[in-house]
Short mmCIF file of C-alpha atoms in Angstrom, two decimals:
data_model
loop_
_atom_site.label_atom_id
_atom_site.label_comp_id
_atom_site.label_asym_id
_atom_site.label_seq_id
_atom_site.Cartn_x
_atom_site.Cartn_y
_atom_site.Cartn_z
CA ASP A 1 -58.82 -86.18 43.80
CA PRO A 2 -62.63 -85.96 44.14
CA ASP A 3 -63.15 -89.70 43.56
CA GLY A 4 -61.19 -90.40 46.69
CA LYS A 5 -58.39 -91.88 44.68
CA THR A 6 -54.80 -91.28 45.60
CA GLU A 7 -52.95 -89.30 43.00
CA VAL A 8 -49.68 -90.84 41.92
CA VAL A 9 -46.69 -89.62 39.99
CA LEU A 10 -44.44 -92.33 38.57
CA LEU A 11 -40.72 -91.54 38.66
CA ALA A 12 -38.25 -93.63 36.70
CA CYS A 13 -34.55 -93.18 37.40
CA GLY A 14 -31.95 -94.81 35.25
CA SER A 15 -29.26 -94.41 32.65
CA PHE A 16 -31.59 -94.35 29.65
CA ASN A 17 -28.57 -95.06 27.56
CA PRO A 18 -30.47 -94.95 25.25
CA ILE A 19 -34.14 -94.86 26.08
CA THR A 20 -36.04 -97.74 24.48
CA ASN A 21 -39.62 -98.83 23.86
CA MET A 22 -39.29 -101.07 26.88
CA HIS A 23 -38.67 -98.11 29.20
CA LEU A 24 -41.70 -96.39 27.81
CA ARG A 25 -43.79 -99.53 28.24
CA LEU A 26 -43.00 -99.56 31.97
CA PHE A 27 -45.00 -96.38 32.37
CA GLU A 28 -47.96 -97.70 30.44
CA LEU A 29 -48.03 -100.95 32.35
CA ALA A 30 -47.72 -99.23 35.72
CA LYS A 31 -50.49 -96.78 34.92
CA ASP A 32 -52.87 -99.49 33.75
CA TYR A 33 -52.10 -101.56 36.84
CA LEU A 34 -52.63 -98.75 39.33
CA HIS A 35 -55.83 -97.66 37.66
CA GLU A 36 -57.20 -101.17 37.73
CA THR A 37 -56.84 -101.31 41.51
CA GLY A 38 -59.45 -98.57 41.61
CA LYS A 39 -57.46 -96.80 44.32
CA TYR A 40 -55.03 -94.70 42.34
CA LYS A 41 -54.98 -92.12 39.63
CA VAL A 42 -51.71 -91.68 37.82
CA ILE A 43 -51.37 -88.03 36.94
CA LYS A 44 -47.84 -87.84 35.62
CA GLY A 45 -44.81 -89.85 34.62
CA ILE A 46 -41.29 -88.52 35.01
CA ILE A 47 -38.16 -89.83 33.36
CA SER A 48 -35.05 -88.73 35.23
CA PRO A 49 -31.83 -89.71 33.46
CA VAL A 50 -28.84 -90.17 35.77
CA GLY A 51 -25.98 -87.65 35.75
CA ASP A 52 -22.65 -88.34 34.04
CA ALA A 53 -21.03 -88.52 37.47
CA TYR A 54 -22.61 -91.97 37.88
CA LYS A 55 -19.58 -93.24 35.94
CA LYS A 56 -21.25 -96.30 34.52
CA LYS A 57 -19.33 -98.01 31.74
CA GLY A 58 -20.58 -96.94 28.34
CA LEU A 59 -22.60 -94.01 29.69
CA ILE A 60 -22.65 -91.23 27.12
CA SER A 61 -23.17 -87.55 27.84
CA ALA A 62 -26.33 -86.60 29.74
CA ASN A 63 -27.14 -84.01 27.09
CA HIS A 64 -27.71 -86.70 24.52
CA ARG A 65 -29.57 -88.98 26.88
CA VAL A 66 -31.92 -86.25 28.00
CA THR A 67 -32.53 -85.12 24.41
CA MET A 68 -33.33 -88.65 23.30
CA ALA A 69 -35.71 -89.14 26.22
CA LYS A 70 -37.45 -85.90 25.27
CA LEU A 71 -37.78 -87.03 21.67
CA ALA A 72 -39.17 -90.33 22.89
CA THR A 73 -41.86 -88.69 25.02
CA LYS A 74 -42.83 -86.12 22.44
CA ASN A 75 -45.98 -88.09 21.68
CA SER A 76 -46.94 -88.79 25.25
CA ASP A 77 -49.49 -86.64 26.98
CA TRP A 78 -48.50 -87.63 30.48
CA VAL A 79 -44.87 -88.77 30.54
CA GLU A 80 -42.19 -86.11 30.58
CA VAL A 81 -38.46 -85.78 31.11
CA ASP A 82 -36.86 -83.97 34.02
CA ASP A 83 -33.19 -83.05 33.75
CA TRP A 84 -32.62 -81.82 37.29
CA GLU A 85 -30.81 -85.00 38.32
CA SER A 86 -28.67 -85.02 35.19
CA CYS A 87 -27.61 -81.42 35.78
CA GLN A 88 -26.10 -82.10 39.20
CA SER A 89 -22.31 -82.16 39.21
CA GLU A 90 -22.23 -85.04 41.65
CA TRP A 91 -24.08 -88.30 41.57
CA LEU A 92 -27.31 -88.22 43.59
CA GLU A 93 -28.92 -91.02 45.50
CA THR A 94 -32.26 -92.12 44.09
CA LEU A 95 -33.93 -91.19 47.36
CA LYS A 96 -32.79 -87.59 46.93
CA VAL A 97 -34.37 -87.48 43.50
CA LEU A 98 -37.60 -88.87 44.91
CA ARG A 99 -37.58 -86.28 47.66
CA TYR A 100 -36.86 -83.50 45.20
CA HIS A 101 -39.81 -84.39 43.04
CA HIS A 102 -42.09 -84.87 46.02
CA GLN A 103 -41.01 -81.43 47.25
CA LYS A 104 -41.62 -79.92 43.87
CA LEU A 105 -45.13 -81.34 43.76
CA SER A 106 -45.88 -80.17 47.27
CA SER A 107 -44.89 -76.59 46.52
CA ALA A 108 -46.94 -76.65 43.37
CA ASP A 109 -49.94 -77.93 45.26
CA VAL A 110 -50.05 -75.48 48.08
CA THR A 111 -52.23 -72.72 46.79
CA ASN A 112 -50.65 -70.29 49.14
CA SER A 113 -47.17 -70.46 47.76
CA LEU A 114 -45.60 -67.54 49.57
CA GLN A 115 -43.61 -69.50 52.08
CA GLU A 116 -41.76 -72.78 51.88
CA ALA A 117 -44.07 -75.67 52.20
CA VAL A 118 -43.63 -78.29 54.81
CA PRO A 119 -44.25 -81.35 52.79
CA ILE A 120 -46.64 -83.52 54.70
CA THR A 121 -46.76 -87.06 53.48
CA LYS A 122 -49.90 -89.12 53.41
CA LEU A 123 -48.78 -90.68 56.67
CA GLY A 124 -49.08 -87.31 58.35
CA ARG A 125 -45.47 -87.31 59.39
CA LYS A 126 -43.07 -84.50 58.83
CA ARG A 127 -40.18 -85.52 56.66
CA LYS A 128 -36.66 -85.61 57.93
CA GLN A 129 -35.65 -82.80 55.60
CA GLU A 130 -37.00 -79.95 57.66
CA PRO A 131 -36.25 -80.60 61.30
CA ASN A 132 -36.59 -76.93 62.19
CA ARG A 133 -40.17 -76.57 61.13
CA HIS A 134 -42.46 -76.51 64.06
CA GLU A 135 -45.94 -76.22 62.78
CA PRO A 136 -47.61 -77.75 59.81
CA ILE A 137 -49.31 -75.41 57.40
CA LYS A 138 -52.87 -74.92 58.46
CA LYS A 139 -54.28 -75.28 55.04
CA LYS A 140 -57.86 -74.79 56.11
CA ASN A 141 -57.13 -71.28 57.25
CA GLN A 142 -55.26 -70.33 54.18
CA SER A 143 -57.35 -71.59 51.37
CA PRO A 144 -60.61 -73.41 50.82
CA VAL A 145 -58.94 -75.99 48.62
CA VAL A 146 -57.52 -78.82 50.67
CA LYS A 147 -55.44 -81.01 48.52
CA SER A 148 -53.20 -83.83 49.52
CA VAL A 149 -49.85 -84.11 47.87
CA PRO A 150 -49.61 -86.74 45.15
CA GLN A 151 -47.47 -89.72 45.97
CA VAL A 152 -44.28 -90.10 44.01
CA LYS A 153 -43.58 -93.74 43.40
CA LEU A 154 -40.41 -95.17 42.03
CA LEU A 155 -41.04 -97.04 38.81
CA CYS A 156 -38.57 -99.77 37.98
CA GLY A 157 -37.91 -103.20 36.62
CA SER A 158 -37.13 -106.21 38.77
CA ASP A 159 -33.42 -105.70 38.12
CA MET A 160 -33.45 -102.48 40.10
CA LEU A 161 -35.39 -104.00 42.96
CA GLU A 162 -32.99 -106.92 43.10
CA SER A 163 -30.06 -104.52 42.98
CA PHE A 164 -31.02 -103.56 46.55
CA GLY A 165 -29.11 -106.70 47.46
CA ILE A 166 -25.84 -105.65 45.85
CA PRO A 167 -23.41 -104.72 48.61
CA ASN A 168 -22.57 -101.03 48.86
CA LEU A 169 -24.89 -100.00 46.09
CA TRP A 170 -27.70 -98.74 48.28
CA LYS A 171 -27.88 -97.40 51.82
CA LEU A 172 -30.22 -99.48 53.93
CA GLU A 173 -31.89 -96.35 55.30
CA ASP A 174 -32.52 -95.11 51.78
CA ILE A 175 -34.21 -98.33 50.77
CA THR A 176 -36.34 -98.13 53.90
CA GLU A 177 -37.44 -94.59 53.21
CA ILE A 178 -38.14 -95.35 49.56
CA VAL A 179 -40.51 -98.22 50.34
CA GLU A 180 -41.95 -96.67 53.47
CA LYS A 181 -42.54 -93.07 52.45
CA HIS A 182 -42.84 -93.28 48.69
CA GLY A 183 -43.45 -96.72 47.29
CA LEU A 184 -42.29 -98.82 44.41
CA VAL A 185 -43.97 -99.99 41.24
CA CYS A 186 -41.93 -102.86 39.91
CA ILE A 187 -42.54 -104.35 36.48
CA SER A 188 -41.27 -107.83 35.92
CA ARG A 189 -41.50 -110.64 33.48
CA ALA A 190 -43.70 -113.62 34.13
CA GLY A 191 -41.82 -116.26 36.06
CA ASN A 192 -39.52 -113.88 37.89
CA ASN A 193 -37.97 -114.10 41.35
CA VAL A 194 -39.13 -110.78 42.68
CA GLN A 195 -41.68 -112.11 45.13
CA LYS A 196 -39.06 -114.42 46.59
CA PHE A 197 -36.64 -111.53 46.87
CA ILE A 198 -39.19 -109.48 48.79
CA TYR A 199 -40.02 -112.42 51.01
CA GLU A 200 -36.35 -112.85 51.92
CA SER A 201 -35.95 -109.25 53.07
CA ASP A 202 -37.47 -108.08 56.34
CA ILE A 203 -37.52 -104.45 55.28
CA LEU A 204 -39.18 -105.09 51.96
CA TRP A 205 -41.60 -107.56 53.51
CA ARG A 206 -42.70 -105.05 56.12
CA HIS A 207 -43.62 -102.55 53.41
CA LYS A 208 -44.83 -104.97 50.80
CA ASN A 209 -48.14 -103.16 50.55
CA ASN A 210 -46.26 -100.24 49.18
CA ILE A 211 -44.45 -102.37 46.62
CA HIS A 212 -46.67 -102.94 43.65
CA LEU A 213 -45.64 -105.85 41.48
CA VAL A 214 -46.82 -105.72 37.92
CA GLU A 215 -46.41 -108.67 35.63
CA GLU A 216 -45.50 -108.03 32.05
CA TRP A 217 -47.01 -110.81 29.96
CA ILE A 218 -45.77 -109.49 26.65
CA THR A 219 -42.10 -110.40 26.67
CA ASN A 220 -40.22 -107.29 25.90
CA ASP A 221 -36.55 -107.52 26.59
CA ILE A 222 -35.34 -104.44 24.77
CA SER A 223 -32.46 -103.51 27.00
CA SER A 224 -30.26 -100.52 26.26
CA THR A 225 -27.23 -102.81 26.41
CA LYS A 226 -28.59 -104.84 23.52
CA ILE A 227 -29.44 -101.74 21.58
CA ARG A 228 -25.89 -100.45 21.94
CA ARG A 229 -24.54 -103.83 20.93
CA ALA A 230 -26.69 -103.92 17.80
CA LEU A 231 -25.54 -100.42 16.88
CA ARG A 232 -21.88 -101.38 17.23
CA ARG A 233 -22.52 -104.28 14.88
CA GLY A 234 -24.29 -102.13 12.32
CA GLN A 235 -27.60 -103.88 12.97
CA SER A 236 -30.99 -102.28 12.80
CA ILE A 237 -32.69 -101.02 15.97
CA ARG A 238 -35.85 -99.92 14.22
CA TYR A 239 -39.10 -100.60 16.01
CA LEU A 240 -37.20 -101.14 19.28
CA VAL A 241 -36.75 -97.48 20.01
CA PRO A 242 -38.95 -94.58 18.91
CA GLU A 243 -38.27 -93.40 15.35
CA ALA A 244 -37.03 -89.99 16.46
CA VAL A 245 -34.54 -91.59 18.86
CA GLY A 246 -33.20 -93.91 16.17
CA ALA A 247 -32.80 -90.98 13.80
CA TYR A 248 -31.04 -88.92 16.48
CA ILE A 249 -28.59 -91.72 17.24
CA ALA A 250 -27.79 -92.12 13.55
CA ARG A 251 -27.42 -88.40 12.97
CA HIS A 252 -24.98 -87.94 15.87
CA GLY A 253 -23.14 -91.22 15.50
CA LEU A 254 -23.71 -92.10 19.13
CA TYR A 255 -22.66 -95.48 20.48
CA SER A 256 -19.54 -97.15 19.21
CA ALA A 257 -16.80 -99.33 20.60
CA GLU A 258 -15.18 -96.16 21.91
CA SER A 259 -18.26 -94.88 23.68
CA GLU A 260 -18.76 -98.30 25.24
CA ASP A 261 -15.29 -97.98 26.78
CA ARG A 262 -16.08 -94.77 28.61
CA ASN A 263 -15.58 -95.07 32.36
CA ALA A 264 -13.96 -98.46 31.88
CA GLY A 265 -12.15 -99.45 35.05
CA LEU A 266 -13.85 -96.77 37.11
CA LEU A 267 -15.95 -97.62 40.12
CA LEU A 268 -19.63 -96.82 39.92
CA ALA A 269 -20.34 -93.63 41.91
CA PRO A 270 -22.54 -95.19 44.61
CA LEU A 271 -20.00 -97.97 45.18
CA GLN A 272 -17.29 -95.37 45.47
CA LYS A 273 -19.34 -93.28 47.85
CA HIS A 274 -20.45 -96.09 50.11
CA ALA A 275 -17.17 -97.94 50.27
CA GLY A 276 -16.37 -98.40 53.92
CA ASP A 277 -19.77 -97.14 55.00
CA PRO A 278 -21.13 -99.74 57.42
CA ARG A 279 -24.70 -98.67 56.79
CA SER A 280 -24.65 -99.96 53.28
CA SER A 281 -22.47 -103.02 53.25
CA ARG A 282 -25.02 -105.15 55.02
CA ALA A 283 -27.05 -107.38 52.82
CA LEU A 284 -30.69 -106.48 52.56
CA MET B 1 -16.26 -109.09 -8.10
CA ARG B 2 -19.25 -111.26 -7.65
CA SER B 3 -22.32 -109.17 -7.25
CA ARG B 4 -24.85 -109.75 -4.56
CA ILE B 5 -28.08 -111.52 -5.32
CA PRO B 6 -31.03 -109.14 -4.96
CA VAL B 7 -33.61 -110.48 -2.55
CA ILE B 8 -37.21 -109.58 -1.91
CA LEU B 9 -38.65 -110.64 1.44
CA LEU B 10 -42.31 -111.59 1.54
CA ALA B 11 -44.19 -112.01 4.80
CA CYS B 12 -47.63 -113.60 4.75
CA GLY B 13 -49.85 -113.51 7.79
CA SER B 14 -52.95 -112.14 9.40
CA PHE B 15 -51.36 -108.88 10.55
CA ASN B 16 -54.25 -108.55 12.87
CA PRO B 17 -52.94 -105.95 13.70
CA THR B 18 -49.43 -105.20 12.47
CA THR B 19 -47.10 -104.95 15.44
CA ASN B 20 -43.55 -103.72 16.02
CA MET B 21 -42.51 -107.36 16.08
CA HIS B 22 -43.76 -107.93 12.53
CA MET B 23 -41.67 -105.06 11.32
CA ARG B 24 -38.66 -106.22 13.32
CA LEU B 25 -38.74 -109.51 11.41
CA PHE B 26 -37.98 -107.62 8.23
CA GLU B 27 -35.14 -105.63 9.79
CA LEU B 28 -33.56 -108.73 11.32
CA ALA B 29 -33.87 -110.73 8.11
CA ARG B 30 -32.32 -107.95 6.08
CA ASP B 31 -29.37 -107.55 8.45
CA HIS B 32 -28.80 -111.31 8.45
CA LEU B 33 -28.83 -111.68 4.68
CA HIS B 34 -26.57 -108.68 4.22
CA GLN B 35 -24.08 -110.06 6.69
CA THR B 36 -23.71 -113.26 4.64
CA GLY B 37 -22.12 -111.04 2.00
CA ARG B 38 -24.08 -112.78 -0.72
CA TYR B 39 -27.37 -110.95 -0.77
CA GLN B 40 -28.75 -107.47 -1.15
CA VAL B 41 -32.28 -107.08 0.16
CA ILE B 42 -34.02 -104.69 -2.19
CA GLU B 43 -37.59 -104.87 -0.96
CA GLY B 44 -39.88 -106.12 1.77
CA ILE B 45 -43.51 -107.00 1.15
CA MET B 46 -46.16 -107.50 3.78
CA SER B 47 -49.09 -109.50 2.44
CA PRO B 48 -52.11 -109.61 4.76
CA VAL B 49 -54.24 -112.73 4.35
CA SER B 50 -57.71 -112.56 2.82
CA ASP B 51 -60.83 -112.51 5.03
CA LYS B 52 -61.64 -115.89 3.54
CA TYR B 53 -58.94 -117.44 5.69
CA GLY B 54 -61.60 -117.74 8.37
CA LYS B 55 -59.36 -117.32 11.38
CA LYS B 56 -60.99 -116.49 14.68
CA GLY B 57 -60.88 -112.79 15.45
CA LEU B 58 -59.76 -111.79 11.96
CA VAL B 59 -61.07 -108.32 11.20
CA SER B 60 -61.81 -107.04 7.73
CA ALA B 61 -58.89 -106.91 5.29
CA ARG B 62 -59.72 -103.29 4.60
CA HIS B 63 -58.66 -102.44 8.16
CA ARG B 64 -55.70 -104.76 8.26
CA VAL B 65 -54.26 -103.37 5.06
CA ALA B 66 -54.88 -99.79 6.22
CA MET B 67 -53.14 -100.46 9.54
CA ALA B 68 -50.18 -102.11 7.83
CA LYS B 69 -49.85 -99.08 5.56
CA LEU B 70 -49.81 -96.76 8.56
CA ALA B 71 -47.25 -98.93 10.31
CA LEU B 72 -44.97 -98.92 7.29
CA GLU B 73 -45.29 -95.22 6.55
CA THR B 74 -41.83 -94.53 7.85
CA SER B 75 -40.14 -97.45 6.14
CA ASP B 76 -38.28 -96.79 2.93
CA TRP B 77 -38.06 -100.40 1.81
CA ILE B 78 -41.03 -102.34 3.17
CA ARG B 79 -44.49 -102.00 1.68
CA VAL B 80 -47.92 -103.58 1.94
CA ASP B 81 -49.36 -105.44 -1.00
CA PRO B 82 -53.12 -105.97 -0.90
CA TRP B 83 -53.23 -108.47 -3.80
CA GLU B 84 -53.67 -111.53 -1.59
CA SER B 85 -56.35 -109.86 0.52
CA GLU B 86 -58.27 -108.84 -2.61
CA GLN B 87 -58.64 -112.35 -4.02
CA ASP B 88 -62.10 -113.93 -3.95
CA THR B 89 -60.88 -117.02 -2.16
CA TRP B 90 -58.16 -117.83 0.28
CA THR B 91 -54.84 -118.24 -1.56
CA GLU B 92 -52.20 -120.82 -0.71
CA THR B 93 -48.94 -119.26 0.39
CA VAL B 94 -47.08 -120.82 -2.52
CA LYS B 95 -49.43 -119.09 -4.94
CA VAL B 96 -48.79 -115.75 -3.27
CA LEU B 97 -45.08 -116.37 -3.64
CA ARG B 98 -45.52 -117.23 -7.30
CA HIS B 99 -47.56 -114.11 -7.93
CA HIS B 100 -45.04 -111.78 -6.34
CA TYR B 101 -42.15 -113.53 -7.99
CA ASN B 102 -43.75 -113.07 -11.39
CA GLU B 103 -44.32 -109.41 -10.62
CA ALA B 104 -40.70 -108.99 -9.60
CA LEU B 105 -39.53 -110.79 -12.70
CA ARG B 106 -41.66 -108.58 -14.86
CA ALA B 107 -40.25 -105.45 -13.26
CA PHE B 108 -36.74 -106.82 -13.63
CA GLN B 109 -37.25 -107.69 -17.29
CA SER B 110 -38.71 -104.33 -18.17
CA LYS B 111 -35.80 -102.62 -16.47
CA GLU B 112 -33.38 -104.77 -18.45
CA PHE B 113 -35.34 -104.06 -21.59
CA MET B 114 -35.08 -100.32 -21.00
CA ARG B 115 -31.40 -100.61 -20.24
CA ASN B 116 -30.73 -102.50 -23.44
CA ARG B 117 -32.69 -99.96 -25.42
CA HIS B 118 -30.34 -97.23 -24.25
CA PRO B 119 -26.90 -98.82 -24.27
CA THR B 120 -25.09 -95.49 -24.02
CA GLU B 121 -26.45 -94.92 -20.53
CA SER B 122 -25.16 -98.24 -19.30
CA SER B 123 -21.71 -97.79 -20.77
CA THR B 124 -21.14 -94.61 -18.84
CA GLY B 125 -21.27 -96.69 -15.71
CA ASP B 126 -18.11 -97.51 -13.82
CA SER B 127 -16.68 -100.59 -15.52
CA LEU B 128 -15.77 -102.10 -12.18
CA SER B 129 -19.26 -101.82 -10.82
CA TYR B 130 -21.04 -102.88 -13.97
CA GLN B 131 -22.26 -106.37 -13.39
CA GLN B 132 -24.35 -108.72 -15.35
CA PRO B 133 -27.67 -108.05 -13.71
CA VAL B 134 -28.65 -110.82 -11.38
CA LEU B 135 -32.17 -112.20 -11.22
CA PRO B 136 -33.83 -111.33 -7.93
CA GLU B 137 -34.88 -114.05 -5.50
CA LEU B 138 -38.06 -113.97 -3.49
CA LYS B 139 -37.93 -115.48 -0.03
CA LEU B 140 -40.66 -116.17 2.46
CA LEU B 141 -40.07 -114.39 5.76
CA CYS B 142 -41.56 -115.94 8.85
CA GLY B 143 -41.25 -116.69 12.54
CA ALA B 144 -40.33 -120.07 13.96
CA ASP B 145 -43.95 -120.75 14.85
CA PHE B 146 -44.82 -120.53 11.17
CA LEU B 147 -42.19 -123.16 10.38
CA GLN B 148 -43.69 -125.43 13.01
CA THR B 149 -47.08 -125.27 11.32
CA PHE B 150 -45.62 -127.38 8.51
CA LYS B 151 -46.25 -130.22 10.96
CA THR B 152 -49.95 -129.47 11.46
CA PRO B 153 -51.93 -132.19 9.74
CA ASN B 154 -53.78 -131.11 6.64
CA LEU B 155 -52.68 -127.52 6.86
CA TRP B 156 -50.05 -127.67 4.12
CA LYS B 157 -49.69 -129.65 0.93
CA GLU B 158 -46.36 -131.48 0.83
CA GLU B 159 -45.70 -130.29 -2.69
CA ASP B 160 -46.28 -126.69 -1.69
CA ILE B 161 -43.74 -126.89 1.11
CA LYS B 162 -41.28 -128.39 -1.34
CA GLU B 163 -41.80 -125.63 -3.84
CA ILE B 164 -41.44 -122.98 -1.13
CA VAL B 165 -38.09 -124.24 0.14
CA GLU B 166 -36.74 -125.36 -3.20
CA LYS B 167 -37.75 -122.61 -5.60
CA PHE B 168 -38.00 -119.68 -3.24
CA GLY B 169 -36.40 -120.08 0.16
CA LEU B 170 -37.29 -119.34 3.73
CA VAL B 171 -35.96 -116.77 6.16
CA CYS B 172 -37.07 -117.85 9.60
CA VAL B 173 -36.63 -115.63 12.63
CA SER B 174 -36.66 -117.26 16.02
CA ARG B 175 -36.29 -116.01 19.52
CA ALA B 176 -33.27 -116.50 21.70
CA GLY B 177 -34.57 -119.57 23.54
CA SER B 178 -35.76 -121.66 20.62
CA ASP B 179 -33.79 -123.32 17.88
CA PRO B 180 -35.65 -124.53 14.82
CA SER B 181 -32.65 -126.38 13.39
CA GLN B 182 -33.73 -129.55 15.17
CA PHE B 183 -37.16 -129.29 13.62
CA ILE B 184 -35.49 -128.98 10.23
CA GLN B 185 -33.27 -131.99 10.85
CA GLU B 186 -36.31 -134.06 11.70
CA SER B 187 -37.85 -133.40 8.31
CA ASP B 188 -36.34 -135.05 5.24
CA LEU B 189 -37.85 -132.44 3.01
CA LEU B 190 -36.57 -129.47 4.97
CA SER B 191 -33.15 -131.03 5.49
CA GLU B 192 -32.74 -131.50 1.77
CA PHE B 193 -33.15 -127.80 1.20
CA GLN B 194 -31.60 -126.43 4.36
CA HIS B 195 -29.15 -124.40 2.30
CA ASN B 196 -32.18 -122.38 1.29
CA ILE B 197 -33.53 -121.97 4.81
CA PHE B 198 -31.96 -119.08 6.65
CA LEU B 199 -32.26 -119.17 10.42
CA VAL B 200 -32.06 -115.81 12.12
CA ARG B 201 -31.82 -115.54 15.88
CA GLU B 202 -33.54 -112.66 17.55
CA TRP B 203 -31.57 -111.96 20.70
CA ILE B 204 -33.59 -108.92 21.69
CA GLN B 205 -36.83 -110.52 22.73
CA ASN B 206 -39.79 -108.62 21.56
CA GLU B 207 -42.61 -111.09 21.44
CA VAL B 208 -45.43 -108.76 20.82
CA SER B 209 -48.06 -111.16 19.56
CA ALA B 210 -51.05 -109.69 17.80
CA THR B 211 -53.28 -111.92 19.92
CA GLN B 212 -51.97 -110.29 23.08
CA ILE B 213 -52.42 -106.89 21.55
CA ARG B 214 -56.07 -107.60 20.75
CA SER B 215 -56.59 -108.96 24.21
CA ALA B 216 -55.08 -105.84 25.78
CA LEU B 217 -57.21 -103.61 23.59
CA CYS B 218 -60.39 -105.42 24.57
CA ARG B 219 -59.49 -104.89 28.20
CA GLY B 220 -58.81 -101.22 27.71
CA LEU B 221 -55.12 -101.64 28.42
CA SER B 222 -52.38 -99.64 26.77
CA VAL B 223 -50.51 -101.02 23.76
CA LYS B 224 -48.42 -97.92 23.24
CA TYR B 225 -44.81 -98.65 22.20
CA LEU B 226 -45.83 -102.16 21.08
CA ILE B 227 -47.50 -101.08 17.91
CA PRO B 228 -47.05 -97.76 16.10
CA ASP B 229 -48.98 -94.74 17.40
CA SER B 230 -50.63 -94.29 14.01
CA VAL B 231 -52.06 -97.82 14.21
CA ILE B 232 -53.32 -97.21 17.75
CA ALA B 233 -55.07 -94.07 16.57
CA TYR B 234 -56.63 -95.92 13.63
CA ILE B 235 -57.89 -98.71 15.87
CA ALA B 236 -59.46 -96.20 18.23
CA GLN B 237 -60.98 -94.16 15.44
CA HIS B 238 -62.57 -97.15 13.68
CA ASN B 239 -63.20 -99.23 16.79
CA VAL B 240 -61.52 -102.12 15.06
CA TYR B 241 -61.07 -104.51 17.97
CA ALA B 242 -63.69 -105.34 20.54
CA VAL B 243 -65.20 -108.40 22.17
CA GLU B 244 -67.43 -108.83 19.11
CA SER B 245 -64.57 -108.82 16.64
CA GLU B 246 -62.78 -111.52 18.64
CA ARG B 247 -65.78 -113.80 18.14
CA ARG B 248 -65.67 -113.59 14.35
CA ASN B 249 -65.26 -116.99 12.69
CA GLU B 250 -65.69 -118.66 16.04
CA GLY B 251 -66.26 -122.36 15.57
CA HIS B 252 -65.33 -122.23 11.92
CA LEU B 253 -62.61 -124.29 10.38
CA LEU B 254 -59.62 -122.51 8.87
CA GLN B 255 -59.99 -122.38 5.12
CA PRO B 256 -56.88 -124.45 4.29
CA LEU B 257 -58.11 -127.19 6.64
CA ARG B 258 -61.53 -127.01 5.08
CA LEU B 259 -60.06 -127.48 1.61
CA GLN B 260 -57.98 -130.46 2.64
CA ASN B 261 -61.01 -132.19 4.05
CA THR B 262 -62.97 -132.01 0.83
#
């Protein structure tokens, strides 16, 4: 961007089961934080609900979750919902979703869009995805507009960051690529353990400049789990989720004791996938 | 079948501005009272304090009432009442309670009067569901911090607190970590009327304080999803909160403290 600021797209992956005001706040907090550094300009926010194949307990159909997220972002001029991940028949690693969106932005950016773009990251390195590509696009020859690809950063809460330590949940190489090539914006409550967690991990420590920690001073603990619990007990969730989402939930009778039992006893997809994979069982 | 006692919840405060947390208090209180099986919450009233309260950073009542109205647009049971804000002087909370109770009583009596004028209408009602109409109760809705202010020297008159807990009742919402029951035990007055003090625990922490909101606004930070969009738009349109507005009443004594000192 002409000010010399790095353009950033914030990508939030998660169940969004359902989406709450807290999820939406993450975007606002991250944007304010990045803007205040003076180095970044947040141009877009993307909510990417996980696919049903994730097999998390209580996860209701992606159709509903995507619809609710869309209703929730109706009044936002910069946050949108992308259903690509939710449409995949198999569960996808978060890194793949990051790469997909980075790819999508790269293709959109290249003014000469006739051939496949070789996404060149800010670091000037070719990504692992296209090993057969030999030359980078010589943008100067093709068009007068030289634009660098916006960075796609993973937006999350401290729970996701700390989940890097759960055995078999993440592949070590994925975590490395996420923090090295993309970056993390992690929102956490005052008095959290995130800094300690980063300190105790060599990989995270090495890339700590690409892990932006944002402190949320306004305590806002509106977790989806609590929302679902309140709904089961016939309690009000007003003012915790956007109006349209609350109305949608009521209209479709989503979330009950039965829905909470979905996938009970099943292993979470990443755990299933990585079981026995030596690359992931190591602690971070 | 014993019928439920109708309850009106009244929240007094600065509402400077109204936040999602304020509105949550009503929802939580209503759920709690309903789940006792003894009450039916029929109305919620938000009563913004008058400008004469003299609190630091308090913006004009005109704005605070307007913002509360916007915030409550989508609610079918909670409304704003500007009576308190329109009085010439600051009004003690107990007086606000009395006023709204009298209003409710008047409405109740005129409804009863109309019903008795047209007995045929009432007799067509299902005999099982026909109940002797029960007088509504008016209860003060507040957060635990409000309860704690009973301890602040010179802020409350002892007799007012007594009237509030004895004649009306308190519904006090507190967050997961804190437990006001100890505070109540430590006060003879409050202990005596603890049957009329309803403690509601908020397990979903949502401590959106208006002070933090104003601070964020002054710094140009986003408050979206903490207060309704319509209130955000109003604040922007009328430039309600700024560094200047935060300085209002700076150095002044709160009106209730001023009165006690005279």
